PDB file of C-alpha atoms in Angstrom:
ATOM      1  CA  MET A1460      31.603 142.158  82.306  1.00  0.00           C
ATOM      2  CA  ASN A1461      32.394 145.802  82.774  1.00  0.00           C
ATOM      3  CA  ASN A1462      34.675 147.186  80.073  1.00  0.00           C
ATOM      4  CA  ARG A1463      34.572 150.893  81.024  1.00  0.00           C
ATOM      5  CA  VAL A1464      37.774 152.781  80.969  1.00  0.00           C
ATOM      6  CA  VAL A1465      38.628 155.766  83.261  1.00  0.00           C
ATOM      7  CA  VAL A1466      39.328 158.825  81.171  1.00  0.00           C
ATOM      8  CA  ARG A1467      39.390 161.481  83.861  1.00  0.00           C
ATOM      9  CA  SER A1468      39.757 161.440  87.675  1.00  0.00           C
ATOM     10  CA  LEU A1469      39.830 164.225  90.197  1.00  0.00           C
ATOM     11  CA  VAL A1470      40.903 163.434  93.870  1.00  0.00           C
ATOM     12  CA  THR A1471      39.481 165.697  96.563  1.00  0.00           C
ATOM     13  CA  PRO A1472      39.696 165.581 100.495  1.00  0.00           C
ATOM     14  CA  ASP A1473      36.108 164.260 100.392  1.00  0.00           C
ATOM     15  CA  GLY A1474      36.480 161.571  97.633  1.00  0.00           C
ATOM     16  CA  CYS A1475      37.234 160.961  94.032  1.00  0.00           C
ATOM     17  CA  LEU A1476      35.353 161.955  90.895  1.00  0.00           C
ATOM     18  CA  VAL A1477      35.807 159.649  88.123  1.00  0.00           C
ATOM     19  CA  ALA A1478      34.697 159.952  84.493  1.00  0.00           C
ATOM     20  CA  MET A1479      34.451 156.836  82.109  1.00  0.00           C
ATOM     21  CA  ASP A1480      34.714 156.476  78.388  1.00  0.00           C
ATOM     22  CA  ASP A1481      31.030 156.056  77.888  1.00  0.00           C
ATOM     23  CA  GLY A1482      30.010 159.298  79.509  1.00  0.00           C
ATOM     24  CA  LEU A1483      29.353 157.928  82.983  1.00  0.00           C
ATOM     25  CA  VAL A1484      30.502 160.056  85.923  1.00  0.00           C
ATOM     26  CA  GLN A1485      30.906 158.557  89.411  1.00  0.00           C
ATOM     27  CA  TRP A1486      31.414 160.201  92.815  1.00  0.00           C
ATOM     28  CA  ARG A1487      33.326 157.929  95.178  1.00  0.00           C
ATOM     29  CA  PRO A1488      33.318 159.461  98.696  1.00  0.00           C
ATOM     30  CA  HIS A1489      35.622 158.333 101.384  1.00  0.00           C
ATOM     31  CA  ASN A1490      32.565 157.901 103.603  1.00  0.00           C
ATOM     32  CA  GLY A1491      29.076 157.344 102.183  1.00  0.00           C
ATOM     33  CA  THR A1492      27.335 155.954  99.066  1.00  0.00           C
ATOM     34  CA  ASN A1493      28.757 155.997  95.591  1.00  0.00           C
ATOM     35  CA  ARG A1494      26.801 158.287  93.079  1.00  0.00           C
ATOM     36  CA  ARG A1495      26.710 158.138  89.309  1.00  0.00           C
ATOM     37  CA  ILE A1496      25.180 160.030  86.405  1.00  0.00           C
ATOM     38  CA  LYS A1497      25.356 159.497  82.568  1.00  0.00           C
ATOM     39  CA  LEU A1498      26.477 162.540  80.570  1.00  0.00           C
ATOM     40  CA  ASP A1499      25.731 163.031  76.822  1.00  0.00           C
ATOM     41  CA  ALA A1500      29.340 163.033  75.974  1.00  0.00           C
ATOM     42  CA  ILE A1501      32.719 161.921  77.322  1.00  0.00           C
ATOM     43  CA  ALA A1502      34.145 164.183  80.062  1.00  0.00           C
ATOM     44  CA  THR A1503      37.214 166.017  79.016  1.00  0.00           C
ATOM     45  CA  VAL A1504      37.817 168.504  81.897  1.00  0.00           C
ATOM     46  CA  MET A1505      36.676 168.384  85.504  1.00  0.00           C
ATOM     47  CA  LEU A1506      36.871 170.740  88.451  1.00  0.00           C
ATOM     48  CA  VAL A1507      35.153 171.094  91.692  1.00  0.00           C
ATOM     49  CA  VAL A1508      33.978 174.188  93.639  1.00  0.00           C
ATOM     50  CA  LYS A1509      33.749 174.852  97.311  1.00  0.00           C
ATOM     51  CA  GLY A1510      30.512 176.274  98.818  1.00  0.00           C
ATOM     52  CA  PRO A1511      29.975 178.712 101.833  1.00  0.00           C
ATOM     53  CA  THR A1512      30.734 175.975 104.343  1.00  0.00           C
ATOM     54  CA  ASN A1513      34.157 175.511 102.705  1.00  0.00           C
ATOM     55  CA  ARG A1514      33.105 172.015 101.630  1.00  0.00           C
ATOM     56  CA  ILE A1515      33.131 170.762  98.065  1.00  0.00           C
ATOM     57  CA  GLU A1516      29.571 171.287  96.785  1.00  0.00           C
ATOM     58  CA  THR A1517      29.723 171.512  92.887  1.00  0.00           C
ATOM     59  CA  ALA A1518      31.423 169.675  90.038  1.00  0.00           C
ATOM     60  CA  ILE A1519      31.847 171.497  86.684  1.00  0.00           C
ATOM     61  CA  ILE A1520      32.419 169.053  83.805  1.00  0.00           C
ATOM     62  CA  GLY A1521      33.372 169.873  80.209  1.00  0.00           C
ATOM     63  CA  ASP A1522      32.868 167.322  77.543  1.00  0.00           C
ATOM     64  CA  ALA A1523      33.782 166.352  74.037  1.00  0.00           C
ATOM     65  CA  GLN A1524      30.802 167.918  72.430  1.00  0.00           C
ATOM     66  CA  GLY A1525      31.219 171.396  73.920  1.00  0.00           C
ATOM     67  CA  GLY A1526      28.951 170.816  77.003  1.00  0.00           C
ATOM     68  CA  VAL A1527      29.565 172.279  80.335  1.00  0.00           C
ATOM     69  CA  THR A1528      27.526 170.555  83.107  1.00  0.00           C
ATOM     70  CA  PHE A1529      26.981 171.623  86.685  1.00  0.00           C
ATOM     71  CA  LEU A1530      26.383 168.892  89.167  1.00  0.00           C
ATOM     72  CA  THR A1531      25.980 168.912  92.889  1.00  0.00           C
ATOM     73  CA  LEU A1532      28.104 167.010  95.212  1.00  0.00           C
ATOM     74  CA  PRO A1533      27.882 164.447  96.695  1.00  0.00           C
ATOM     75  CA  LEU A1534      24.437 163.554  95.072  1.00  0.00           C
ATOM     76  CA  LEU A1535      25.401 164.413  91.421  1.00  0.00           C
ATOM     77  CA  ASP A1536      22.194 166.054  90.737  1.00  0.00           C
ATOM     78  CA  LEU A1537      21.975 167.992  87.474  1.00  0.00           C
ATOM     79  CA  VAL A1538      21.983 171.853  88.267  1.00  0.00           C
ATOM     80  CA  ASP A1539      22.544 173.272  84.827  1.00  0.00           C
ATOM     81  CA  LYS A1540      24.179 172.761  81.525  1.00  0.00           C
ATOM     82  CA  PHE A1541      25.719 175.133  78.917  1.00  0.00           C
ATOM     83  CA  THR A1542      26.949 174.503  75.524  1.00  0.00           C
ATOM     84  CA  VAL A1543      29.754 176.362  73.672  1.00  0.00           C
ATOM     85  CA  GLU A1544      30.989 176.332  70.097  1.00  0.00           C
ATOM     86  CA  GLY A1545      34.580 175.263  69.176  1.00  0.00           C
ATOM     87  CA  GLY A1546      34.423 171.547  69.698  1.00  0.00           C
ATOM     88  CA  VAL A1547      36.032 169.757  72.617  1.00  0.00           C
ATOM     89  CA  VAL A1548      36.271 171.505  75.871  1.00  0.00           C
ATOM     90  CA  ARG A1549      40.057 171.611  76.737  1.00  0.00           C
ATOM     91  CA  SER A1550      40.336 173.697  79.897  1.00  0.00           C
ATOM     92  CA  MET A1551      38.248 175.633  82.359  1.00  0.00           C
ATOM     93  CA  CYS A1552      38.507 178.072  85.355  1.00  0.00           C
ATOM     94  CA  SER A1553      36.439 180.240  87.435  1.00  0.00           C
ATOM     95  CA  ALA A1554      35.646 183.707  86.170  1.00  0.00           C
ATOM     96  CA  ALA A1555      34.070 185.224  89.292  1.00  0.00           C
ATOM     97  CA  PRO A1556      34.639 185.076  93.076  1.00  0.00           C
ATOM     98  CA  SER A1557      31.039 184.084  93.493  1.00  0.00           C
ATOM     99  CA  GLU A1558      31.889 180.748  91.383  1.00  0.00           C
ATOM    100  CA  THR A1559      28.650 181.294  89.217  1.00  0.00           C
ATOM    101  CA  SER A1560      30.505 181.937  85.942  1.00  0.00           C
ATOM    102  CA  PHE A1561      33.435 180.115  84.378  1.00  0.00           C
ATOM    103  CA  LEU A1562      35.814 180.471  81.499  1.00  0.00           C
ATOM    104  CA  VAL A1563      35.752 177.705  79.039  1.00  0.00           C
ATOM    105  CA  ALA A1564      38.458 177.037  76.381  1.00  0.00           C
ATOM    106  CA  THR A1565      38.010 174.694  73.312  1.00  0.00           C
ATOM    107  CA  GLN A1566      39.931 172.685  70.880  1.00  0.00           C
ATOM    108  CA  ALA A1567      39.407 175.305  68.230  1.00  0.00           C
ATOM    109  CA  GLY A1568      40.860 178.026  70.385  1.00  0.00           C
ATOM    110  CA  GLN A1569      37.667 179.795  71.344  1.00  0.00           C
ATOM    111  CA  VAL A1570      37.391 181.193  74.852  1.00  0.00           C
ATOM    112  CA  TRP A1571      33.975 181.571  76.402  1.00  0.00           C
ATOM    113  CA  MET A1572      32.404 182.785  79.584  1.00  0.00           C
ATOM    114  CA  VAL A1573      29.229 180.807  80.745  1.00  0.00           C
ATOM    115  CA  GLY A1574      27.040 181.018  83.640  1.00  0.00           C
ATOM    116  CA  PRO A1575      23.468 181.575  84.684  1.00  0.00           C
ATOM    117  CA  ASN A1576      24.033 185.237  85.125  1.00  0.00           C
ATOM    118  CA  VAL A1577      26.160 185.791  81.869  1.00  0.00           C
ATOM    119  CA  PRO A1578      24.173 187.534  78.939  1.00  0.00           C
ATOM    120  CA  GLY A1579      22.614 184.870  76.851  1.00  0.00           C
ATOM    121  CA  ARG A1580      24.207 182.167  79.326  1.00  0.00           C
ATOM    122  CA  GLY A1581      27.288 182.364  77.201  1.00  0.00           C
ATOM    123  CA  VAL A1582      29.627 184.897  75.629  1.00  0.00           C
ATOM    124  CA  LYS A1583      32.628 184.312  73.292  1.00  0.00           C
ATOM    125  CA  LEU A1584      35.432 186.428  74.420  1.00  0.00           C
ATOM    126  CA  PHE A1585      37.962 185.639  71.749  1.00  0.00           C
ATOM    127  CA  THR A1586      39.542 182.953  69.615  1.00  0.00           C
ATOM    128  CA  TYR A1587      43.206 182.024  69.698  1.00  0.00           C
ATOM    129  CA  ASP A1588      45.032 180.400  66.849  1.00  0.00           C
ATOM    130  CA  GLY A1589      45.339 176.854  68.253  1.00  0.00           C
ATOM    131  CA  PRO A1590      43.843 174.543  70.889  1.00  0.00           C
ATOM    132  CA  VAL A1591      43.943 176.111  74.401  1.00  0.00           C
ATOM    133  CA  SER A1592      45.448 173.487  76.699  1.00  0.00           C
ATOM    134  CA  SER A1593      45.183 175.485  79.818  1.00  0.00           C
ATOM    135  CA  LEU A1594      43.841 178.813  81.067  1.00  0.00           C
ATOM    136  CA  ARG A1595      43.737 180.847  84.263  1.00  0.00           C
ATOM    137  CA  LEU A1596      42.354 184.131  85.375  1.00  0.00           C
ATOM    138  CA  HIS A1597      44.618 186.458  87.526  1.00  0.00           C
ATOM    139  CA  ASN A1598      43.919 190.111  88.259  1.00  0.00           C
ATOM    140  CA  SER A1599      41.358 190.128  85.577  1.00  0.00           C
ATOM    141  CA  ILE A1600      43.867 188.954  82.977  1.00  0.00           C
ATOM    142  CA  ILE A1601      43.363 185.779  81.131  1.00  0.00           C
ATOM    143  CA  HIS A1602      46.482 183.746  80.821  1.00  0.00           C
ATOM    144  CA  ILE A1603      46.346 180.885  78.195  1.00  0.00           C
ATOM    145  CA  GLN A1604      48.733 178.192  76.936  1.00  0.00           C
ATOM    146  CA  SER A1605      48.707 176.342  73.614  1.00  0.00           C
ATOM    147  CA  GLY A1606      51.585 173.964  73.454  1.00  0.00           C
ATOM    148  CA  TRP A1607      54.836 176.008  73.711  1.00  0.00           C
ATOM    149  CA  HIS A1608      52.872 179.301  72.995  1.00  0.00           C
ATOM    150  CA  ARG A1609      51.474 181.531  75.713  1.00  0.00           C
ATOM    151  CA  ALA A1610      49.360 184.594  75.520  1.00  0.00           C
ATOM    152  CA  THR A1611      47.376 186.983  77.759  1.00  0.00           C
ATOM    153  CA  TYR A1612      44.128 188.649  77.084  1.00  0.00           C
ATOM    154  CA  SER A1613      41.931 191.289  78.854  1.00  0.00           C
ATOM    155  CA  MET A1614      38.454 190.482  79.726  1.00  0.00           C
ATOM    156  CA  ASP A1615      37.089 192.410  76.651  1.00  0.00           C
ATOM    157  CA  GLY A1616      39.035 189.861  74.415  1.00  0.00           C
ATOM    158  CA  SER A1617      41.785 192.122  73.344  1.00  0.00           C
ATOM    159  CA  GLN A1618      45.247 190.393  73.218  1.00  0.00           C
ATOM    160  CA  MET A1619      47.883 191.852  75.604  1.00  0.00           C
ATOM    161  CA  MET A1620      50.913 189.595  75.040  1.00  0.00           C
ATOM    162  CA  ASN A1621      51.926 186.595  72.905  1.00  0.00           C
ATOM    163  CA  ILE A1622      55.040 184.539  73.442  1.00  0.00           C
ATOM    164  CA  ASP A1623      56.268 181.895  71.109  1.00  0.00           C
ATOM    165  CA  GLY A1624      58.029 179.314  73.385  1.00  0.00           C
ATOM    166  CA  THR A1625      59.646 177.549  70.569  1.00  0.00           C
ATOM    167  CA  GLN A1626      61.995 180.414  69.718  1.00  0.00           C
ATOM    168  CA  PRO A1627      64.781 179.435  72.174  1.00  0.00           C
ATOM    169  CA  PHE A1628      64.793 175.977  70.726  1.00  0.00           C
ATOM    170  CA  THR A1629      64.876 177.300  67.134  1.00  0.00           C
ATOM    171  CA  HIS A1630      67.871 179.459  68.064  1.00  0.00           C
ATOM    172  CA  LYS A1631      69.725 176.664  69.747  1.00  0.00           C
ATOM    173  CA  ALA A1632      69.068 174.473  66.731  1.00  0.00           C
ATOM    174  CA  GLN A1633      70.461 177.021  64.440  1.00  0.00           C
ATOM    175  CA  GLN A1634      73.586 177.212  66.675  1.00  0.00           C
ATOM    176  CA  ARG A1635      73.903 173.456  66.395  1.00  0.00           C
ATOM    177  CA  ALA A1636      73.687 173.577  62.786  1.00  0.00           C
ATOM    178  CA  ASN A1637      76.238 176.208  62.483  1.00  0.00           C
ATOM    179  CA  ARG A1638      78.759 174.291  64.592  1.00  0.00           C
ATOM    180  CA  ARG A1639      78.138 171.053  62.415  1.00  0.00           C
ATOM    181  CA  ALA A1640      78.752 173.185  59.211  1.00  0.00           C
ATOM    182  CA  LYS A1641      82.117 174.569  60.718  1.00  0.00           C
ATOM    183  CA  ILE A1642      83.217 170.949  61.660  1.00  0.00           C
ATOM    184  CA  LEU A1643      82.370 169.585  58.183  1.00  0.00           C
ATOM    185  CA  GLU A1644      84.148 172.654  56.614  1.00  0.00           C
ATOM    186  CA  SER A1645      87.259 171.893  58.785  1.00  0.00           C
ATOM    187  CA  GLN A1646      87.183 168.260  57.855  1.00  0.00           C
ATOM    188  CA  GLN A1647      86.891 168.964  54.160  1.00  0.00           C
ATOM    189  CA  ARG A1648      89.919 171.360  54.328  1.00  0.00           C
ATOM    190  CA  SER A1649      91.894 168.728  56.086  1.00  0.00           C
ATOM    191  CA  GLY A1650      90.994 166.274  53.325  1.00  0.00           C
ATOM    192  CA  ASP A1651      92.124 168.612  50.662  1.00  0.00           C
ATOM    193  CA  ALA A1652      95.503 169.287  52.235  1.00  0.00           C
ATOM    194  CA  PRO A1653      98.520 167.274  50.826  1.00  0.00           C
ATOM    195  CA  GLN A1654      99.151 164.069  52.815  1.00  0.00           C
ATOM    196  CA  PRO A1655     102.585 163.326  54.151  1.00  0.00           C
ATOM    197  CA  LEU A1656     104.634 160.618  52.237  1.00  0.00           C
ATOM    198  CA  MET A1657     104.658 157.133  53.935  1.00  0.00           C
ATOM    199  CA  LEU A1658     107.941 155.329  53.385  1.00  0.00           C
ATOM    200  CA  ASP A1659     107.859 151.576  52.801  1.00  0.00           C
ATOM    201  CA  LEU A1660     109.508 149.942  55.770  1.00  0.00           C
ATOM    202  CA  PRO A1661     111.276 146.598  55.451  1.00  0.00           C
ATOM    203  CA  VAL A1662     109.357 143.582  56.661  1.00  0.00           C
ATOM    204  CA  VAL A1663     111.109 142.015  59.667  1.00  0.00           C
ATOM    205  CA  ALA A1664     110.829 138.172  59.503  1.00  0.00           C
TER     206      ALA A1664
END
């Protein structure tokens, strides 16, 4: 009996890449033979990259132990593997048009660049105060998101902008609290005011 549970899946025009809760990764093409490989840890992030022929040729998989594995598609042959500090890999994106280096963000907020041509095969760019749930690179600016918070960084790791997305909600909550206080104050004043006398009316049988 197979008790595996799908934890990640990625649908492409050529097939579906599926990751299981025991570290197994399977490629299910629309046409052809299913392929599988067992990773050392559970996959947490998956992305695929097109090759020169404009077909999907590579899968990049981040895992729960900070591993980043490069696999070929459709054969799922192991090309390379990198390891970053900071715990679980939470998000990834391409860092170069050549698709040979990638940005990797972790649960601890660390953002790394990894790749075969990166010095030391991996360089930590910066650390954000919180888990990085998503990141992207646009015009050499790194955009990250952590819950309701957003920030931008340059490629040298210096922060350019930091936005607290909870501020509008905090302001609205304060406005609601002020309105409730005014209503309670108005009700209290009404309760302290003298009440009109109620005359006893005769009971009609």
